[in-house]
Coordinates of C-alpha atoms in Angstrom, one line a residue:
Chain A
M1012 CA 30.0 34.0 -6.2
S1013 CA 27.8 33.3 -3.2
R1014 CA 26.1 30.1 -2.4
K1015 CA 22.6 31.8 -3.3
Q1016 CA 23.9 32.7 -6.6
L1017 CA 25.2 29.1 -7.2
D1018 CA 21.8 27.9 -6.3
T1019 CA 20.0 30.3 -8.5
I1020 CA 22.1 29.4 -11.7
L1021 CA 21.7 25.7 -11.1
L1022 CA 18.0 26.1 -10.7
S1023 CA 17.7 28.3 -13.8
L1024 CA 19.7 26.0 -15.9
A1025 CA 17.3 22.9 -14.6
A1026 CA 14.2 25.1 -15.7
V1027 CA 15.9 25.9 -19.2
V1028 CA 17.0 22.4 -19.7
S1029 CA 13.6 21.2 -19.0
F1030 CA 11.8 23.6 -21.0
T1031 CA 13.9 22.8 -24.0
L1032 CA 14.1 19.1 -23.7
P1033 CA 11.0 18.4 -26.2
L1034 CA 12.9 20.5 -28.8
V1035 CA 15.7 17.8 -28.7
I1036 CA 13.8 14.6 -28.0
E1037 CA 12.0 13.2 -31.0
S1038 CA 11.0 9.8 -29.9
P1039 CA 7.2 9.9 -28.4
T1040 CA 8.3 6.9 -26.2
Y1041 CA 10.9 9.0 -24.5
M1042 CA 8.4 11.9 -24.3
Q1043 CA 5.7 9.7 -22.9
I1044 CA 8.5 8.4 -20.2
L1045 CA 9.4 12.0 -19.2
I1046 CA 5.8 13.1 -19.2
L1047 CA 5.1 10.2 -16.7
L1048 CA 7.9 10.9 -14.8
F1049 CA 6.7 14.4 -14.1
F1050 CA 3.2 13.1 -13.4
Y1051 CA 4.4 10.9 -10.5
A1052 CA 6.7 13.5 -9.5
Y1053 CA 3.8 15.9 -9.4
L1054 CA 1.5 13.4 -7.7
T1055 CA 4.1 12.6 -4.9
T1056 CA 4.6 16.3 -4.4
A1057 CA 1.0 16.8 -4.0
W1058 CA 1.0 13.5 -1.7
N1059 CA 3.8 15.0 0.4
L1060 CA 1.8 17.9 1.9
V1061 CA 0.0 15.1 4.0
G1062 CA 2.4 12.1 3.9
G1063 CA 5.6 14.2 4.3
F1064 CA 4.7 17.2 6.3
A1065 CA 1.9 16.0 8.4
G1066 CA 3.7 12.9 9.2
V1067 CA 1.2 10.2 8.4
L1068 CA 1.2 7.6 5.7
P1069 CA -1.7 7.8 3.2
M1070 CA -1.8 4.7 1.3
G1071 CA -4.9 5.4 -0.7
H1072 CA -4.5 8.4 -2.6
S1073 CA -5.4 6.8 -6.0
V1074 CA -9.0 7.4 -4.9
F1075 CA -8.4 11.2 -5.5
V1076 CA -6.6 10.8 -8.9
G1077 CA -9.7 8.6 -9.7
L1078 CA -12.2 11.2 -8.6
G1079 CA -10.3 13.7 -10.7
A1080 CA -10.4 11.4 -13.9
Y1081 CA -14.0 10.5 -13.4
T1082 CA -15.6 14.0 -12.7
S1083 CA -13.9 15.7 -15.7
T1084 CA -14.6 12.9 -18.1
I1085 CA -18.0 12.5 -17.2
M1086 CA -18.8 16.1 -17.4
T1087 CA -16.9 16.0 -20.7
L1088 CA -18.7 12.8 -22.2
Q1089 CA -22.4 13.6 -20.9
Y1090 CA -22.5 17.5 -20.7
G1091 CA -19.8 18.6 -23.2
I1092 CA -18.2 20.7 -20.6
S1093 CA -14.4 21.5 -21.0
P1094 CA -12.1 19.1 -19.2
W1095 CA -10.5 22.2 -17.8
I1096 CA -13.4 23.2 -16.0
G1097 CA -14.0 19.6 -15.0
M1098 CA -10.8 19.4 -13.7
L1099 CA -11.5 22.1 -10.9
V1100 CA -14.7 20.8 -10.3
G1101 CA -13.1 17.5 -9.7
G1102 CA -10.4 19.1 -7.4
V1103 CA -13.2 20.8 -5.2
I1104 CA -14.7 17.2 -4.9
A1105 CA -11.8 15.5 -3.9
A1106 CA -10.7 18.2 -1.4
L1107 CA -14.3 17.9 0.2
V1108 CA -14.1 13.9 0.2
G1109 CA -10.6 14.4 1.7
V1110 CA -11.6 16.5 4.6
L1111 CA -14.4 14.0 5.3
I1112 CA -11.9 11.1 5.3
G1113 CA -9.3 13.1 7.3
K1114 CA -11.6 14.5 10.0
P1115 CA -12.1 11.1 11.7
T1116 CA -8.8 9.3 10.6
F1117 CA -6.2 11.7 11.7
R1118 CA -6.6 10.7 15.2
M1119 CA -5.5 7.4 14.5
R1120 CA -1.7 6.2 14.7
G1121 CA 0.4 5.3 12.0
A1122 CA -0.5 1.9 11.0
Y1123 CA -4.3 2.2 11.6
F1124 CA -4.3 5.2 9.5
A1125 CA -2.4 3.5 6.5
L1126 CA -4.8 0.5 6.9
C1127 CA -7.9 2.9 7.0
T1128 CA -6.9 4.8 3.6
I1129 CA -6.0 1.5 2.1
A1130 CA -9.5 0.1 2.9
F1131 CA -11.3 3.2 1.9
A1132 CA -9.3 3.3 -1.5
E1133 CA -10.0 -0.4 -2.2
G1134 CA -13.8 0.0 -1.1
I1135 CA -14.3 2.7 -3.5
R1136 CA -12.7 0.8 -6.2
V1137 CA -14.8 -2.2 -5.6
M1138 CA -17.9 0.1 -5.6
I1139 CA -17.0 1.7 -8.9
E1140 CA -16.3 -1.7 -10.5
N1141 CA -19.8 -2.9 -9.5
I1142 CA -22.0 0.0 -10.5
D1143 CA -22.7 1.1 -14.2
S1144 CA -24.1 4.3 -13.5
L1145 CA -24.5 6.7 -10.3
G1146 CA -27.7 8.5 -10.6
P1147 CA -27.4 10.1 -13.9
F1148 CA -23.7 9.6 -14.3
K1149 CA -22.4 6.7 -16.6
L1150 CA -19.4 5.3 -14.6
N1151 CA -19.3 2.0 -16.8
G1152 CA -18.3 -0.3 -14.0
P1153 CA -15.1 -2.2 -14.5
R1154 CA -14.7 -1.4 -18.3
G1155 CA -13.9 2.3 -17.4
L1156 CA -14.5 5.3 -19.5
L1157 CA -13.1 6.1 -23.1
I1158 CA -12.6 9.7 -24.3
P1159 CA -13.5 9.8 -28.1
L1160 CA -10.5 11.3 -30.1
K1161 CA -11.5 15.0 -31.4
G1162 CA -8.2 16.1 -32.5
D1163 CA -6.1 19.0 -31.4
S1164 CA -8.0 21.6 -29.4
F1165 CA -6.8 23.2 -26.3
W1166 CA -10.4 23.7 -25.0
N1167 CA -11.0 19.8 -25.3
Y1168 CA -7.5 19.3 -23.6
Q1169 CA -6.7 17.0 -26.5
F1170 CA -3.7 17.2 -28.6
M1171 CA -2.0 15.1 -31.5
H1172 CA 1.3 15.6 -30.2
K1173 CA 3.2 15.0 -26.8
E1174 CA 4.6 18.5 -26.4
P1175 CA 1.5 20.3 -25.0
Y1176 CA 1.0 17.5 -22.3
Y1177 CA 4.8 17.9 -21.4
Y1178 CA 4.6 21.4 -21.0
I1179 CA 1.3 21.2 -19.0
I1180 CA 2.5 18.6 -16.6
L1181 CA 5.8 20.4 -16.3
T1182 CA 3.8 23.9 -15.3
M1183 CA 1.9 21.9 -12.9
L1184 CA 4.9 20.4 -11.2
V1185 CA 6.8 23.7 -11.2
L1186 CA 3.8 25.3 -9.5
V1187 CA 3.2 22.6 -6.9
L1188 CA 7.0 22.6 -5.9
A1189 CA 6.8 26.2 -5.7
L1190 CA 3.7 26.1 -3.4
T1191 CA 5.3 23.2 -1.2
W1192 CA 8.5 25.3 -0.8
F1193 CA 6.3 28.3 0.2
I1194 CA 4.3 26.2 2.7
S1195 CA 7.6 24.7 4.2
R1196 CA 8.6 28.1 4.9
S1197 CA 5.1 29.4 6.3
R1198 CA 3.7 29.2 9.7
M1199 CA 1.6 26.3 8.4
G1200 CA 4.5 24.2 7.5
Y1201 CA 6.1 24.7 10.9
Y1202 CA 2.8 23.7 12.7
L1203 CA 2.4 20.6 10.3
A1204 CA 5.9 19.5 11.0
A1205 CA 5.3 20.1 14.7
G1206 CA 2.0 18.2 14.6
G1207 CA 3.6 15.5 12.8
E1208 CA 6.4 14.8 15.2
E1209 CA 5.0 15.6 18.5
P1210 CA 1.2 16.0 18.2
E1211 CA 0.7 16.3 22.2
A1212 CA 3.4 18.8 22.5
A1213 CA 2.0 20.8 19.5
Q1214 CA -1.3 21.0 21.0
A1215 CA 0.1 21.9 24.5
L1216 CA 1.6 24.9 22.9
G1217 CA -1.8 26.0 21.4
V1218 CA -1.5 24.7 17.8
N1219 CA -4.5 23.3 16.3
V1220 CA -3.0 20.3 14.7
A1221 CA -6.0 18.6 13.5
R1222 CA -7.0 21.9 11.5
Y1223 CA -3.7 22.3 9.9
K1224 CA -3.8 18.5 8.9
L1225 CA -7.2 19.0 7.5
I1226 CA -6.2 22.0 5.5
A1227 CA -3.2 20.3 4.2
M1228 CA -5.3 17.2 3.3
A1229 CA -7.8 19.4 1.2
M1230 CA -4.7 20.8 -0.7
S1231 CA -3.3 17.6 -1.1
C1232 CA -6.6 16.0 -2.5
F1233 CA -7.4 18.9 -4.7
L1234 CA -3.9 18.9 -6.4
T1235 CA -4.1 15.0 -6.7
A1236 CA -7.3 15.2 -8.6
L1237 CA -6.1 17.9 -11.1
A1238 CA -3.5 15.0 -12.1
G1239 CA -6.4 12.5 -12.5
T1240 CA -7.6 14.9 -15.1
F1241 CA -4.5 15.3 -16.7
Y1242 CA -3.9 11.4 -16.9
A1243 CA -7.4 11.0 -18.4
Q1244 CA -6.7 13.3 -21.2
L1245 CA -3.3 12.1 -21.7
M1246 CA -4.2 8.4 -22.1
L1247 CA -7.9 8.9 -23.2
Y1248 CA -9.0 5.7 -21.4
F1249 CA -9.1 4.6 -17.7
Y1250 CA -10.6 1.8 -15.9
P1251 CA -11.2 1.4 -12.0
K1252 CA -8.5 -1.4 -11.5
G1253 CA -5.6 0.7 -13.3
L1254 CA -6.5 4.2 -11.8
L1255 CA -7.8 3.5 -8.4
G1256 CA -5.8 0.3 -7.6
L1257 CA -3.5 0.1 -4.8
D1258 CA -0.7 -0.1 -7.2
L1259 CA -0.7 3.5 -8.0
S1260 CA -1.2 4.6 -4.1
F1261 CA 1.7 2.5 -3.3
E1262 CA 4.0 3.7 -5.9
I1263 CA 3.5 7.3 -4.9
A1264 CA 4.2 6.6 -1.5
F1265 CA 7.3 4.7 -2.5
I1266 CA 8.7 7.5 -4.6
A1267 CA 8.2 9.9 -1.7
L1268 CA 9.9 7.4 0.9
I1269 CA 12.8 6.6 -1.6
G1270 CA 13.3 10.4 -2.4
G1271 CA 12.9 11.4 1.2
R1272 CA 9.4 12.3 2.6
G1273 CA 8.9 15.8 3.8
T1274 CA 11.8 17.3 1.9
I1275 CA 10.8 19.7 -1.2
A1276 CA 13.1 17.9 -3.7
G1277 CA 12.2 14.3 -2.5
P1278 CA 9.6 13.5 -4.7
L1279 CA 11.6 14.7 -7.8
V1280 CA 14.4 12.7 -6.5
G1281 CA 12.3 9.7 -6.0
A1282 CA 10.6 10.1 -9.4
L1283 CA 13.8 10.4 -11.0
A1284 CA 15.3 7.4 -9.4
L1285 CA 12.3 5.1 -9.9
R1286 CA 10.3 6.0 -13.1
P1287 CA 13.1 5.6 -15.7
L1288 CA 13.9 2.3 -14.0
N1289 CA 10.6 1.1 -13.8
E1290 CA 9.9 1.7 -17.4
F1291 CA 13.2 0.7 -19.0
T1292 CA 13.1 -2.4 -17.0
R1293 CA 9.4 -3.3 -17.8
I1294 CA 10.1 -2.4 -21.6
Y1295 CA 13.1 -4.5 -21.7
L1296 CA 12.9 -7.3 -19.1
S1297 CA 9.2 -8.0 -18.9
D1298 CA 9.0 -10.2 -22.1
Q1299 CA 11.7 -12.8 -21.0
L1300 CA 11.0 -12.7 -17.3
P1301 CA 7.7 -11.3 -16.2
G1302 CA 7.9 -10.0 -12.9
L1303 CA 11.7 -9.2 -13.0
H1304 CA 11.2 -5.6 -12.8
L1305 CA 9.1 -5.6 -9.9
V1306 CA 11.6 -8.0 -8.2
I1307 CA 14.4 -5.2 -8.7
F1308 CA 11.8 -2.4 -7.7
G1309 CA 11.2 -4.4 -4.3
L1310 CA 15.0 -4.8 -4.0
I1311 CA 15.7 -1.2 -4.3
L1312 CA 13.0 -0.4 -2.0
I1313 CA 14.4 -2.4 0.6
L1314 CA 18.0 -1.5 0.0
V1315 CA 17.3 2.2 0.2
M1316 CA 15.2 1.6 3.4
L1317 CA 18.2 -0.3 5.1
Y1318 CA 20.9 2.0 4.1
Q1319 CA 19.2 5.5 3.8
P1320 CA 16.1 5.0 5.8
K1321 CA 15.5 9.0 5.4
G1322 CA 15.5 8.7 1.4
L1323 CA 18.1 9.7 -1.2
T1324 CA 17.7 13.4 -1.0
A1325 CA 19.8 13.7 2.3
P1326 CA 23.0 12.1 1.1
L1327 CA 22.5 13.9 -2.5
S1328 CA 22.3 17.2 -0.6
R1329 CA 25.3 16.5 1.4
I1330 CA 27.3 15.7 -1.8
Y1331 CA 25.9 18.9 -3.4
D1332 CA 26.7 20.9 -0.4
R1333 CA 30.5 19.8 -0.5
L1334 CA 30.7 20.2 -4.3
A1335 CA 29.2 23.8 -3.8
C1336 CA 31.8 24.7 -1.1
R1337 CA 34.6 23.7 -3.4
I1338 CA 33.2 25.8 -6.1
I1339 CA 32.4 29.0 -4.1
G1340 CA 35.8 28.3 -2.5
K1341 CA 37.7 28.9 -5.8
G1342 CA 35.4 31.7 -6.5
V1343 CA 36.7 33.4 -3.5
A1344 CA 40.1 32.6 -4.2
K1345 CA 40.1 34.1 -7.4
Chain B
M375 CA -33.7 -22.2 5.3
T376 CA -31.0 -25.1 4.4
A377 CA -29.1 -22.8 2.3
V378 CA -28.9 -20.1 4.9
I379 CA -27.7 -22.8 7.5
Q380 CA -25.4 -24.3 4.9
A381 CA -24.1 -20.8 4.1
V382 CA -23.6 -20.1 8.1
I383 CA -21.4 -23.4 8.3
N384 CA -19.2 -22.8 5.4
G385 CA -18.9 -19.2 6.3
T386 CA -17.7 -20.2 9.9
M387 CA -15.4 -22.8 8.5
M388 CA -13.9 -20.2 6.1
G389 CA -13.8 -17.6 8.5
A390 CA -11.7 -19.7 11.1
M391 CA -9.2 -20.1 8.3
Y392 CA -9.1 -16.4 7.5
G393 CA -8.7 -16.0 11.1
L394 CA -5.8 -18.4 10.9
T395 CA -4.1 -16.4 8.2
A396 CA -4.4 -13.1 10.2
L397 CA -3.1 -14.7 13.6
G398 CA 0.6 -14.3 12.4
L399 CA -0.4 -10.7 11.4
T400 CA -1.9 -9.9 14.5
L401 CA 1.1 -11.5 16.7
I402 CA 3.7 -9.6 14.9
F403 CA 1.8 -6.5 15.3
G404 CA 1.1 -7.2 18.9
V405 CA 5.1 -7.6 19.7
M406 CA 6.7 -5.3 17.4
K407 CA 3.8 -2.5 16.4
V408 CA 4.4 -3.5 12.6
V409 CA 1.9 -4.3 10.0
N410 CA 3.8 -6.9 7.9
F411 CA 2.7 -6.2 4.4
A412 CA 4.3 -9.2 3.4
H413 CA 2.3 -11.6 5.3
G414 CA 0.2 -12.5 2.2
S415 CA 3.4 -13.2 0.5
L416 CA 4.5 -15.4 3.3
L417 CA 1.3 -17.3 3.0
M418 CA 1.8 -17.7 -0.7
V419 CA 5.3 -19.2 0.1
G420 CA 3.8 -21.5 2.4
M421 CA 1.1 -22.7 -0.1
F422 CA 3.8 -23.2 -3.1
T423 CA 6.1 -24.9 -0.3
A424 CA 3.1 -27.3 0.5
Y425 CA 2.2 -27.7 -3.2
W426 CA 5.5 -28.9 -4.3
L427 CA 6.0 -31.1 -1.4
I428 CA 2.8 -32.7 -2.0
K429 CA 3.2 -32.8 -5.9
L430 CA 6.6 -34.2 -5.8
T431 CA 6.5 -36.8 -2.9
G432 CA 2.9 -37.6 -3.2
I433 CA 2.4 -37.3 0.7
H434 CA -1.0 -36.8 2.4
P435 CA -1.6 -33.1 2.3
Y436 CA -1.5 -33.0 6.2
L437 CA 1.8 -34.6 6.5
A438 CA 3.1 -31.2 5.1
L439 CA 2.1 -29.5 8.2
L440 CA 5.2 -31.4 9.7
F441 CA 7.5 -29.8 7.2
V442 CA 6.1 -26.5 6.1
P443 CA 5.7 -24.3 9.4
P444 CA 9.2 -25.1 10.6
L445 CA 10.6 -24.1 7.3
L446 CA 8.7 -20.9 7.3
F447 CA 9.7 -20.2 10.9
F448 CA 13.3 -20.2 9.9
F449 CA 12.5 -17.9 7.1
G450 CA 10.6 -15.6 8.9
Y451 CA 13.0 -15.6 11.6
S452 CA 16.2 -14.8 9.0
M453 CA 13.7 -12.2 7.5
Q454 CA 13.3 -10.2 10.6
N455 CA 17.0 -10.6 11.6
L456 CA 18.5 -9.8 8.2
L457 CA 16.0 -7.2 7.0
I458 CA 13.8 -5.6 9.7
K459 CA 16.0 -5.3 12.4
P460 CA 18.6 -2.9 10.9
V461 CA 15.7 -0.7 10.1
F462 CA 14.2 -1.0 13.5
K463 CA 17.5 -0.1 15.3
A464 CA 17.6 3.1 12.8
E465 CA 14.4 4.2 14.1
Q466 CA 14.7 3.2 17.5
Q467 CA 13.3 6.3 19.0
V468 CA 10.0 6.1 17.0
R469 CA 7.0 4.3 18.8
E470 CA 5.8 3.1 15.5
P471 CA 8.3 2.6 12.7
L472 CA 6.6 3.3 9.5
T473 CA 9.7 2.6 7.5
V474 CA 9.3 -1.0 8.4
I475 CA 6.1 -1.1 6.8
I476 CA 7.9 -0.1 3.5
V477 CA 10.7 -2.8 4.0
T478 CA 7.9 -5.5 4.1
T479 CA 6.0 -4.2 1.2
G480 CA 9.5 -4.4 -0.7
V481 CA 9.6 -8.0 0.5
W482 CA 6.0 -8.5 -0.8
Y483 CA 6.9 -7.3 -4.1
V484 CA 10.1 -9.6 -4.5
L485 CA 8.6 -12.7 -3.0
D486 CA 5.4 -12.4 -5.2
N487 CA 7.2 -11.7 -8.4
L488 CA 10.0 -14.0 -7.8
A489 CA 7.3 -16.6 -7.6
L490 CA 5.7 -15.3 -11.0
M491 CA 9.3 -15.7 -12.4
L492 CA 9.9 -19.2 -11.0
F493 CA 6.4 -20.7 -11.7
G494 CA 4.3 -18.7 -14.1
A495 CA 1.0 -16.8 -13.3
E496 CA -1.1 -20.0 -14.0
Y497 CA -3.6 -21.1 -11.2
R498 CA -2.4 -24.4 -10.0
T499 CA -4.3 -27.0 -7.9
V500 CA -3.0 -30.2 -6.5
R501 CA -5.4 -33.1 -6.5
T502 CA -5.0 -35.1 -2.9
A503 CA -6.8 -38.0 -1.4
I504 CA -9.1 -35.5 0.4
T505 CA -9.8 -33.2 -2.4
G506 CA -13.5 -33.0 -3.2
T507 CA -14.8 -35.3 -0.3
S508 CA -17.4 -34.4 2.1
F509 CA -19.7 -35.9 4.6
S510 CA -23.3 -34.9 5.1
L511 CA -25.2 -34.0 8.1
G512 CA -29.1 -34.6 7.0
E513 CA -29.4 -32.1 4.0
I514 CA -26.1 -30.1 5.0
I515 CA -23.0 -30.9 3.1
V516 CA -19.6 -30.5 4.8
S517 CA -16.5 -30.3 2.9
I518 CA -13.9 -32.6 4.6
P519 CA -10.8 -30.4 3.3
K520 CA -12.4 -27.2 4.9
F521 CA -13.6 -29.0 8.0
S522 CA -10.0 -30.2 8.8
G523 CA -8.9 -26.9 8.0
F524 CA -11.3 -25.2 10.5
L525 CA -10.0 -27.8 13.1
V526 CA -6.6 -27.3 12.5
S527 CA -7.3 -23.3 12.8
L528 CA -8.8 -23.7 16.1
A529 CA -6.0 -25.8 17.6
T530 CA -3.4 -23.3 16.2
A531 CA -5.3 -20.7 17.9
A532 CA -5.6 -22.4 21.2
G533 CA -2.0 -23.7 21.1
L534 CA -0.7 -20.0 20.4
L535 CA -2.8 -18.9 23.5
L536 CA -1.3 -21.6 25.5
F537 CA 2.1 -20.8 24.4
M538 CA 1.9 -17.1 25.1
K539 CA 0.2 -17.9 28.7
K540 CA 2.6 -20.9 29.8
T541 CA 5.9 -20.6 28.5
R542 CA 8.8 -18.3 29.3
T543 CA 9.2 -17.1 25.5
G544 CA 5.7 -16.5 25.5
K545 CA 5.6 -14.4 28.4
A546 CA 8.4 -12.5 27.0
L547 CA 6.6 -11.6 23.9
Q548 CA 3.7 -10.6 26.0
A549 CA 6.1 -8.4 28.0
T550 CA 7.8 -6.8 25.0
S551 CA 4.3 -6.1 23.4
L552 CA 3.2 -4.4 26.5
D553 CA 6.1 -2.3 27.0
R554 CA 9.4 -2.7 25.1
E555 CA 11.6 -0.5 27.3
A556 CA 10.5 -2.0 30.7
A557 CA 11.0 -5.7 28.7
N558 CA 14.3 -4.8 27.8
L559 CA 15.0 -3.3 31.3
M560 CA 14.0 -6.9 32.7
G561 CA 16.8 -8.5 30.7
I562 CA 14.6 -9.5 27.7
D563 CA 16.5 -9.2 24.4
Q564 CA 14.1 -7.0 22.4
Y565 CA 15.4 -8.3 19.0
R566 CA 15.7 -11.8 19.8
I567 CA 12.0 -11.7 20.7
Y568 CA 11.2 -9.7 17.7
N569 CA 12.7 -12.8 15.8
M570 CA 10.6 -15.2 17.6
A571 CA 7.5 -13.4 17.0
F572 CA 8.2 -13.0 13.3
G573 CA 9.3 -16.5 13.0
I574 CA 6.2 -17.8 14.9
G575 CA 3.9 -15.5 12.8
T576 CA 5.4 -16.7 9.6
A577 CA 5.1 -20.3 10.6
I578 CA 1.5 -19.7 11.3
A579 CA 1.1 -18.6 7.7
G580 CA 2.9 -21.7 6.8
I581 CA 0.0 -23.7 8.5
A582 CA -2.6 -21.9 6.9
G583 CA -0.8 -22.6 3.6
C584 CA -1.0 -26.2 4.1
V585 CA -4.8 -26.2 5.1
I586 CA -5.8 -24.0 2.4
I587 CA -4.1 -25.8 -0.4
P588 CA -6.2 -29.1 -0.7
F589 CA -9.3 -26.8 -1.8
Y590 CA -7.7 -23.3 -3.1
Y591 CA -5.9 -22.5 -6.2
V592 CA -2.3 -21.2 -5.9
Y593 CA -0.7 -18.7 -7.7
P594 CA 1.8 -15.7 -7.2
S595 CA -0.3 -13.2 -6.1
V596 CA -2.9 -15.5 -4.0
G597 CA -1.4 -13.8 -1.0
V598 CA -3.1 -10.5 -1.8
V599 CA -6.6 -12.0 -1.6
F600 CA -6.0 -13.2 1.9
D601 CA -4.1 -10.0 2.7
I602 CA -6.4 -7.5 2.6
R603 CA -9.0 -9.7 4.4
A604 CA -6.5 -10.4 7.2
F605 CA -5.8 -6.5 7.6
I606 CA -9.6 -6.1 7.9
I607 CA -9.8 -9.2 10.5
V608 CA -6.9 -7.9 12.9
V609 CA -8.4 -4.5 12.9
L610 CA -11.9 -6.0 13.5
G611 CA -10.5 -8.1 16.2
G612 CA -8.3 -5.5 17.8
L613 CA -4.6 -5.5 16.6
G614 CA -2.6 -7.7 18.7
S615 CA -5.4 -10.0 19.8
I616 CA -5.3 -13.8 19.3
Q617 CA -9.2 -14.4 20.3
G618 CA -9.9 -11.0 18.4
A619 CA -8.2 -12.3 15.0
M620 CA -10.3 -15.7 15.2
L621 CA -13.6 -14.0 16.0
G622 CA -12.7 -11.4 13.3
G623 CA -12.1 -14.0 10.7
V624 CA -15.3 -15.9 11.6
I625 CA -17.5 -12.8 11.5
I626 CA -15.9 -11.8 8.0
G627 CA -16.3 -15.4 6.7
L628 CA -20.0 -15.4 7.8
I629 CA -20.6 -12.1 6.1
E630 CA -19.2 -13.1 3.1
S631 CA -20.9 -16.3 2.8
V632 CA -24.3 -15.3 4.0
F633 CA -24.5 -11.9 2.1
S634 CA -23.4 -13.8 -1.0
Q635 CA -26.7 -15.7 -0.7
F636 CA -28.6 -12.6 -1.6
M637 CA -26.2 -10.4 -3.6
P638 CA -23.4 -10.6 -6.1
S639 CA -20.1 -11.8 -4.5
T640 CA -18.3 -8.5 -5.5
W641 CA -20.9 -6.6 -3.5
T642 CA -20.1 -8.5 -0.3
E643 CA -16.6 -7.3 -0.7
A644 CA -17.8 -3.8 -0.7
I645 CA -19.9 -4.5 2.3
I646 CA -16.8 -5.9 4.2
Y647 CA -14.9 -2.8 3.4
A648 CA -17.8 -0.6 4.5
I649 CA -18.4 -2.5 7.7
F650 CA -14.3 -2.1 8.3
L651 CA -14.5 1.5 7.9
V652 CA -17.3 1.8 10.3
I653 CA -15.4 -0.2 13.0
L654 CA -12.5 2.0 12.7
F655 CA -14.4 5.1 13.1
V656 CA -16.6 3.9 16.0
K657 CA -14.4 1.7 17.9
P658 CA -10.6 1.8 16.4
S659 CA -9.4 -0.6 19.1
G660 CA -11.7 -3.3 17.7
L661 CA -13.4 -6.0 19.7
F662 CA -10.4 -7.2 21.9
G663 CA -7.8 -4.5 21.3
H664 CA -6.0 -2.1 23.8
K665 CA -7.0 1.5 23.7
Q666 CA -3.5 2.8 23.7
D667 CA -2.8 0.9 20.4
W668 CA -4.4 3.1 18.0

C-alpha cells in the first residue's frame, strides 16, 4: 500500500463517518454542537485565505458574517426573496466591501492592519446598533432581526430538524476545504505565500502582490458572508452585538492560530480542539463559576502559543507521518 | 457657550486620562513592536487593586499611587519574562511577531474572567473623601477627582519623557526601539529591556487605575472600554510616541465630550472610529510616529 492510497482511504473514511453521523446522534444538543463546529471550521477556512495564506492578521471578519446575515434576512423579510438568493447577493456585497477595505489596508504592517480591521468592524457594529433603518431597509438597531418561523421548506431555508442544517454546513465546509486545497497548489497560492513572507522580494520578481491579496480578500469575504446567511437561518434571530462583535472575529482568528494558520487542515484541527471544549465548559461550568470557561480558553491559547507557536497541525501531521510509515512498512513486509 | 466651554474642559481632563491609559501601550509598542491586547485588562487589575486597597484600609485614594504602580510593575515585568519572552525568542527572525498579540489576548481573557470569577460582574464604586467634590470657575464646574487625574496624567507623561531622555535605562529603551539588532550589539540585553518596557507600561496602567477609580465604576471588563480608545489614541498619535499619546488622548476626549453636546453619545463613538480610519488611510504613521513603523 502506498502513502497516497492510505491518505485516500482515511479521507474517504472521514467523509463516510461525517456524512453518517446524524444517523447515530439523536440529541439535538449534540447536533447543534457539531453544526457549530463545522460552522466555525468553515468560517476559519474562509478567513485562512487572507489570514493564513496572505500573511496578515484580519481581526474583524465578523463584519462579513453580519453583512451576509443582514442582506439575506432583509431580502426575505421585506421582499420575500429566498435566502438562497439573498445569500449570493450578500456574498457579492461582502466581496466588494472586502476589496474596498483591502485596497488601502494591505499596504500596512501587521499590527496596524489588525488594529484597522478591529476599528472597522467595531465602527460598523456601533453604526448598525444606532440606526433603525438604512434607507428602505429596516435594521432594527440593537434589537436585531427575527426571522418568522414558516416551517419545513427548502426554498425558505428553514427546517424543523437539525439534519438538513448539518448537511448544508458540511457540504459548505467540504467545498471550501477543496477550494483552499486547490488554491494552495495553484499559482495564486504560491504568489500569496511569497507576498506574505517577503513582499518586497516577491514584488521584485514581478509578482503583483497587492492584486493577489485583493483576490484572496474578495474570495474570503464572499465565503464568510455565505456563513452569515447560514447562521441567520439556523438561529432565526441575530443582533449586532452577538454577530458583529469582536468575540466572533477573535474566535475565528484563534481557531486558525491554534490549528495552524496557512495550513489546509489547520481550521478544522483548531475547531475540533476548541469548539467542543468551549461548548462543554460553557454548558457544565458557567453556572457555578461564570468566566471559568473563558479562563480555560485563554490559558489554552497561551499554552499553545508557548509550546506550538505554529499551531497544532504541525505536530499532529508529524505523528501521522510516523504512524503512516509504520503501517506502510508492514504492508511492504507482507 | 458655557456648555461648550464646560465640555471642552471636561473633554481635556478626560482626554488626558485616556492619554495616560494609552501611554503604556505606546511605550510597549515603541520598544517591542507588539500591540499589547492585555493592556486594558492590566488597567482593570490596577483599578481593582486600588479599589481593594482603598476599601480595606480606608486610605486616601491618592496614597494608593504609592503602592499600586510598583505592584503592577512587578506584574508586567514577570508577565513579559514568563509568557512573552519565550514566544518572542521563537519568532526572533520576524520583524513584527504577531503570535505575541495572541498571547497577550490570551492574558486578557484570563485576567478579565478571573476577575469575573473572583469579584462577580457587578459595577463597584468606592466612595472616597474626594468623590463628587468640585470647585467652580465662574459658571464652570471642575470636578476635583478629574482635575487631579488630569494633573497626574501630565506629570506621568512628563516623567516618562524625562526618564527616556535622561536615564541610562531610558536611553537603552530608545535604542532598542530604534534598532533591535544594533542595540544588542552595543551590549544592551534585549530581553531585559523588554521586561523593563513591559513593567513600566504596566505600572503606568496602575497609575491610570488609581486616578480613574475615584470617579468611575470598576468591573471585570472595564478594560475593554479603555482598550479600544487606547488603540485609537496610539495610532492617532503615532505608535510609540509619548507626546502623541497625550495629544491623541486629548483629541479623543474633546471629540467625545464636545460632540456629545449635539448628538447621542453612541454616535460620538461611531465618529471616533470614522476619524480613526480616515487617519489610518491618510497618514498611517499618526501625528508623531515614524514612517518605518507602519
